[in-house]
mmCIF file of C-alpha atoms in Angstrom:
data_model
loop_
_atom_site.group_PDB
_atom_site.id
_atom_site.type_symbol
_atom_site.label_atom_id
_atom_site.label_comp_id
_atom_site.label_asym_id
_atom_site.label_seq_id
_atom_site.Cartn_x
_atom_site.Cartn_y
_atom_site.Cartn_z
ATOM 1 C CA ILE Z 1 21.882 134.698 79.993
ATOM 2 C CA VAL Z 2 21.191 132.345 82.895
ATOM 3 C CA VAL Z 3 22.805 128.990 83.668
ATOM 4 C CA ASP Z 4 20.900 126.535 85.874
ATOM 5 C CA GLY Z 5 22.296 123.974 88.304
ATOM 6 C CA SER Z 6 22.388 121.279 85.596
ATOM 7 C CA GLY Z 7 24.418 123.460 83.253
ATOM 8 C CA ASN Z 8 21.548 124.343 80.931
ATOM 9 C CA ILE Z 9 21.952 127.785 79.390
ATOM 10 C CA TYR Z 10 19.017 130.131 78.794
ATOM 11 C CA ALA Z 11 19.541 133.038 76.410
ATOM 12 C CA ALA Z 12 16.805 135.642 76.028
ATOM 13 C CA GLY Z 13 16.184 138.547 73.685
ATOM 14 C CA ARG Z 14 14.039 139.214 70.662
ATOM 15 C CA ALA Z 15 12.735 136.650 68.158
ATOM 16 C CA GLY Z 16 11.418 138.484 65.113
ATOM 17 C CA SER Z 17 8.972 140.959 66.595
ATOM 18 C CA ASN Z 18 8.337 138.980 69.792
ATOM 19 C CA ALA Z 19 10.261 138.130 72.964
ATOM 20 C CA GLY Z 20 12.174 134.862 72.793
ATOM 21 C CA ILE Z 21 14.201 132.454 74.909
ATOM 22 C CA ALA Z 22 16.490 129.619 73.793
ATOM 23 C CA LYS Z 23 17.552 126.713 76.018
ATOM 24 C CA LEU Z 24 20.863 125.023 75.366
ATOM 25 C CA ASP Z 25 22.566 122.144 77.132
ATOM 26 C CA SER Z 26 26.081 122.553 78.534
ATOM 27 C CA SER Z 27 27.519 121.561 75.117
ATOM 28 C CA GLY Z 28 25.596 124.327 73.352
ATOM 29 C CA ASN Z 29 22.943 122.119 71.728
ATOM 30 C CA LEU Z 30 19.324 123.265 71.711
ATOM 31 C CA VAL Z 31 17.187 121.298 74.192
ATOM 32 C CA ALA Z 32 14.301 120.047 72.056
ATOM 33 C CA ALA Z 33 11.975 119.491 75.048
ATOM 34 C CA PHE Z 34 11.901 123.282 75.507
ATOM 35 C CA ASP Z 35 8.876 124.228 73.346
ATOM 36 C CA GLY Z 36 9.595 121.361 70.937
ATOM 37 C CA ASP Z 37 12.720 122.833 69.307
ATOM 38 C CA GLY Z 38 14.764 124.505 72.047
ATOM 39 C CA MET Z 39 13.406 127.986 71.369
ATOM 40 C CA VAL Z 40 10.221 129.679 72.510
ATOM 41 C CA VAL Z 41 8.559 132.846 71.224
ATOM 42 C CA HIS Z 42 6.384 134.880 73.587
ATOM 43 C CA PRO Z 43 4.057 137.390 71.918
ATOM 44 C CA ILE Z 44 4.035 139.607 75.015
ATOM 45 C CA GLY Z 45 1.259 142.175 74.604
ATOM 46 C CA GLY Z 46 0.121 140.570 71.348
ATOM 47 C CA SER Z 47 1.951 139.144 68.361
ATOM 48 C CA GLY Z 48 4.149 141.599 66.517
ATOM 49 C CA ASN Z 49 4.358 144.143 69.344
ATOM 50 C CA GLY Z 50 8.147 144.340 69.171
ATOM 51 C CA ALA Z 51 8.590 142.642 72.551
ATOM 52 C CA ARG Z 52 12.047 141.706 73.786
ATOM 53 C CA TYR Z 53 13.662 140.388 76.932
ATOM 54 C CA ASN Z 54 16.485 142.558 78.288
ATOM 55 C CA ALA Z 55 17.117 140.678 81.542
ATOM 56 C CA LEU Z 56 16.635 137.112 82.728
ATOM 57 C CA ARG Z 57 16.938 135.371 86.116
ATOM 58 C CA LEU Z 58 16.174 131.955 87.589
ATOM 59 C CA ASP Z 59 14.027 132.011 90.736
ATOM 60 C CA SER Z 60 14.345 129.709 93.755
ATOM 61 C CA SER Z 61 11.617 127.425 92.322
ATOM 62 C CA GLY Z 62 13.505 126.942 89.053
ATOM 63 C CA ARG Z 63 11.314 129.244 86.965
ATOM 64 C CA LEU Z 64 12.672 131.861 84.602
ATOM 65 C CA VAL Z 65 11.813 135.495 85.286
ATOM 66 C CA GLY Z 66 12.372 137.996 82.509
ATOM 67 C CA ALA Z 67 12.010 141.739 82.065
ATOM 68 C CA GLY Z 68 11.956 143.867 78.974
ATOM 69 C CA ALA Z 69 9.795 146.052 76.800
ATOM 70 C CA MET Z 70 7.087 145.782 74.173
ATOM 71 C CA THR Z 71 5.888 148.448 71.774
ATOM 72 C CA PRO Z 72 2.091 148.350 71.432
ATOM 73 C CA GLY Z 73 1.099 151.413 69.416
ATOM 74 C CA GLY Z 74 4.780 152.254 68.894
ATOM 75 C CA VAL Z 75 5.370 153.251 72.539
ATOM 76 C CA PHE Z 76 7.731 151.247 74.764
ATOM 77 C CA THR Z 77 6.005 149.657 77.760
ATOM 78 C CA MET Z 78 7.986 147.661 80.325
ATOM 79 C CA PHE Z 79 7.000 144.151 81.365
ATOM 80 C CA VAL Z 80 8.042 141.303 83.636
ATOM 81 C CA ALA Z 81 7.228 137.680 82.819
ATOM 82 C CA ARG Z 82 7.596 134.269 84.452
ATOM 83 C CA VAL Z 83 8.322 131.175 82.365
ATOM 84 C CA ASN Z 84 8.371 127.428 82.990
ATOM 85 C CA ALA Z 85 12.058 126.522 82.555
ATOM 86 C CA THR Z 86 11.217 122.979 81.405
ATOM 87 C CA SER Z 87 8.571 123.658 78.741
ATOM 88 C CA GLY Z 88 9.135 127.340 77.934
ATOM 89 C CA ALA Z 89 5.460 128.192 78.513
ATOM 90 C CA LEU Z 90 4.452 131.446 80.173
ATOM 91 C CA ASP Z 91 3.381 130.749 83.764
ATOM 92 C CA THR Z 92 -0.312 131.660 83.946
ATOM 93 C CA GLY Z 93 -0.048 131.734 87.749
ATOM 94 C CA PHE Z 94 1.836 134.998 87.228
ATOM 95 C CA ASP Z 95 -0.719 137.803 86.769
ATOM 96 C CA GLY Z 96 -3.120 135.408 84.983
ATOM 97 C CA ASP Z 97 -1.312 135.345 81.617
ATOM 98 C CA GLY Z 98 2.351 134.985 82.535
ATOM 99 C CA PHE Z 99 3.340 138.633 82.355
ATOM 100 C CA ASN Z 100 2.520 142.080 83.734
ATOM 101 C CA SER Z 101 3.212 145.463 82.191
ATOM 102 C CA ILE Z 102 2.876 148.855 83.802
ATOM 103 C CA ASP Z 103 2.794 152.435 82.594
ATOM 104 C CA ILE Z 104 5.030 154.803 84.525
ATOM 105 C CA GLN Z 105 4.298 158.531 84.180
ATOM 106 C CA GLY Z 106 2.348 158.090 80.935
ATOM 107 C CA GLY Z 107 5.445 157.905 78.743
ATOM 108 C CA GLN Z 108 7.731 155.155 77.551
ATOM 109 C CA GLU Z 109 9.348 152.556 79.796
ATOM 110 C CA ASP Z 110 12.024 149.974 79.133
ATOM 111 C CA ALA Z 111 13.057 147.474 81.840
ATOM 112 C CA ARG Z 112 16.778 146.765 81.520
ATOM 113 C CA ALA Z 113 17.706 145.067 84.806
ATOM 114 C CA LEU Z 114 16.112 142.547 87.129
ATOM 115 C CA ALA Z 115 16.710 141.289 90.668
ATOM 116 C CA LEU Z 116 14.961 138.644 92.740
ATOM 117 C CA GLN Z 117 14.628 139.273 96.461
ATOM 118 C CA SER Z 118 14.940 136.466 99.019
ATOM 119 C CA ASP Z 119 11.141 136.617 99.584
ATOM 120 C CA GLY Z 120 10.546 135.970 95.849
ATOM 121 C CA LYS Z 121 9.538 139.520 94.971
ATOM 122 C CA ILE Z 122 10.856 140.868 91.685
ATOM 123 C CA VAL Z 123 12.488 144.264 91.225
ATOM 124 C CA ALA Z 124 12.811 145.609 87.690
ATOM 125 C CA SER Z 125 14.575 148.819 86.732
ATOM 126 C CA GLY Z 126 15.255 150.771 83.599
ATOM 127 C CA PHE Z 127 14.388 154.112 82.099
ATOM 128 C CA CYS Z 128 11.174 155.982 81.452
ATOM 129 C CA ASP Z 129 10.176 159.083 79.525
ATOM 130 C CA ASN Z 130 8.009 161.535 81.470
ATOM 131 C CA ASN Z 131 4.807 161.810 79.372
ATOM 132 C CA GLY Z 132 6.716 161.621 76.111
ATOM 133 C CA ALA Z 133 8.635 164.842 76.778
ATOM 134 C CA GLY Z 134 12.016 163.245 76.033
ATOM 135 C CA LEU Z 135 13.185 163.642 79.630
ATOM 136 C CA PHE Z 136 14.396 160.135 80.381
ATOM 137 C CA GLN Z 137 14.618 159.115 84.014
ATOM 138 C CA PHE Z 138 15.464 156.020 86.023
ATOM 139 C CA PHE Z 139 12.677 153.847 87.435
ATOM 140 C CA ALA Z 140 12.440 150.831 89.733
ATOM 141 C CA ALA Z 141 9.259 148.816 90.260
ATOM 142 C CA ARG Z 142 8.624 145.803 92.470
ATOM 143 C CA PHE Z 143 6.250 142.944 91.724
ATOM 144 C CA ASN Z 144 4.764 140.401 94.100
ATOM 145 C CA THR Z 145 5.320 136.675 93.561
ATOM 146 C CA ASN Z 146 1.898 136.435 91.862
ATOM 147 C CA GLY Z 147 2.907 139.058 89.276
ATOM 148 C CA SER Z 148 0.899 141.967 90.668
ATOM 149 C CA LEU Z 149 2.546 145.338 91.172
ATOM 150 C CA ASP Z 150 3.751 145.830 94.762
ATOM 151 C CA THR Z 151 2.157 149.172 95.577
ATOM 152 C CA THR Z 152 4.015 149.364 98.911
ATOM 153 C CA PHE Z 153 7.297 149.931 97.049
#
């Protein structure tokens, strides 16, 4: 959950089998201007891929940044996404389609936490499974402001 400077509340999670975000005003009413009904569904990785947001932040430009996981082929893959906080649309200036996913060690990944650095870079962390062996480990990955993976991290 994120609250902006005007008191609007953004709640993120799963909407059916896709990632979703709702926008409410400070009284708890859905803000209809946000995707037409106050709720937006993002088919991250394709519709029905079991995507969900686990973490949400508001960047210094007023855009939403989310992190979570999707399950294409039944395997969890972490992602980060950037969203227009007014319309709810994915920001195509972020990795070309509004989100980026990466494979860590060939297994499963699930981003559970998110931080925004003062330079706008995004750090996501969570857990990963080393090549499907069931040995879950911590991971942290950093993304540039354009959504690409920061390979210097």
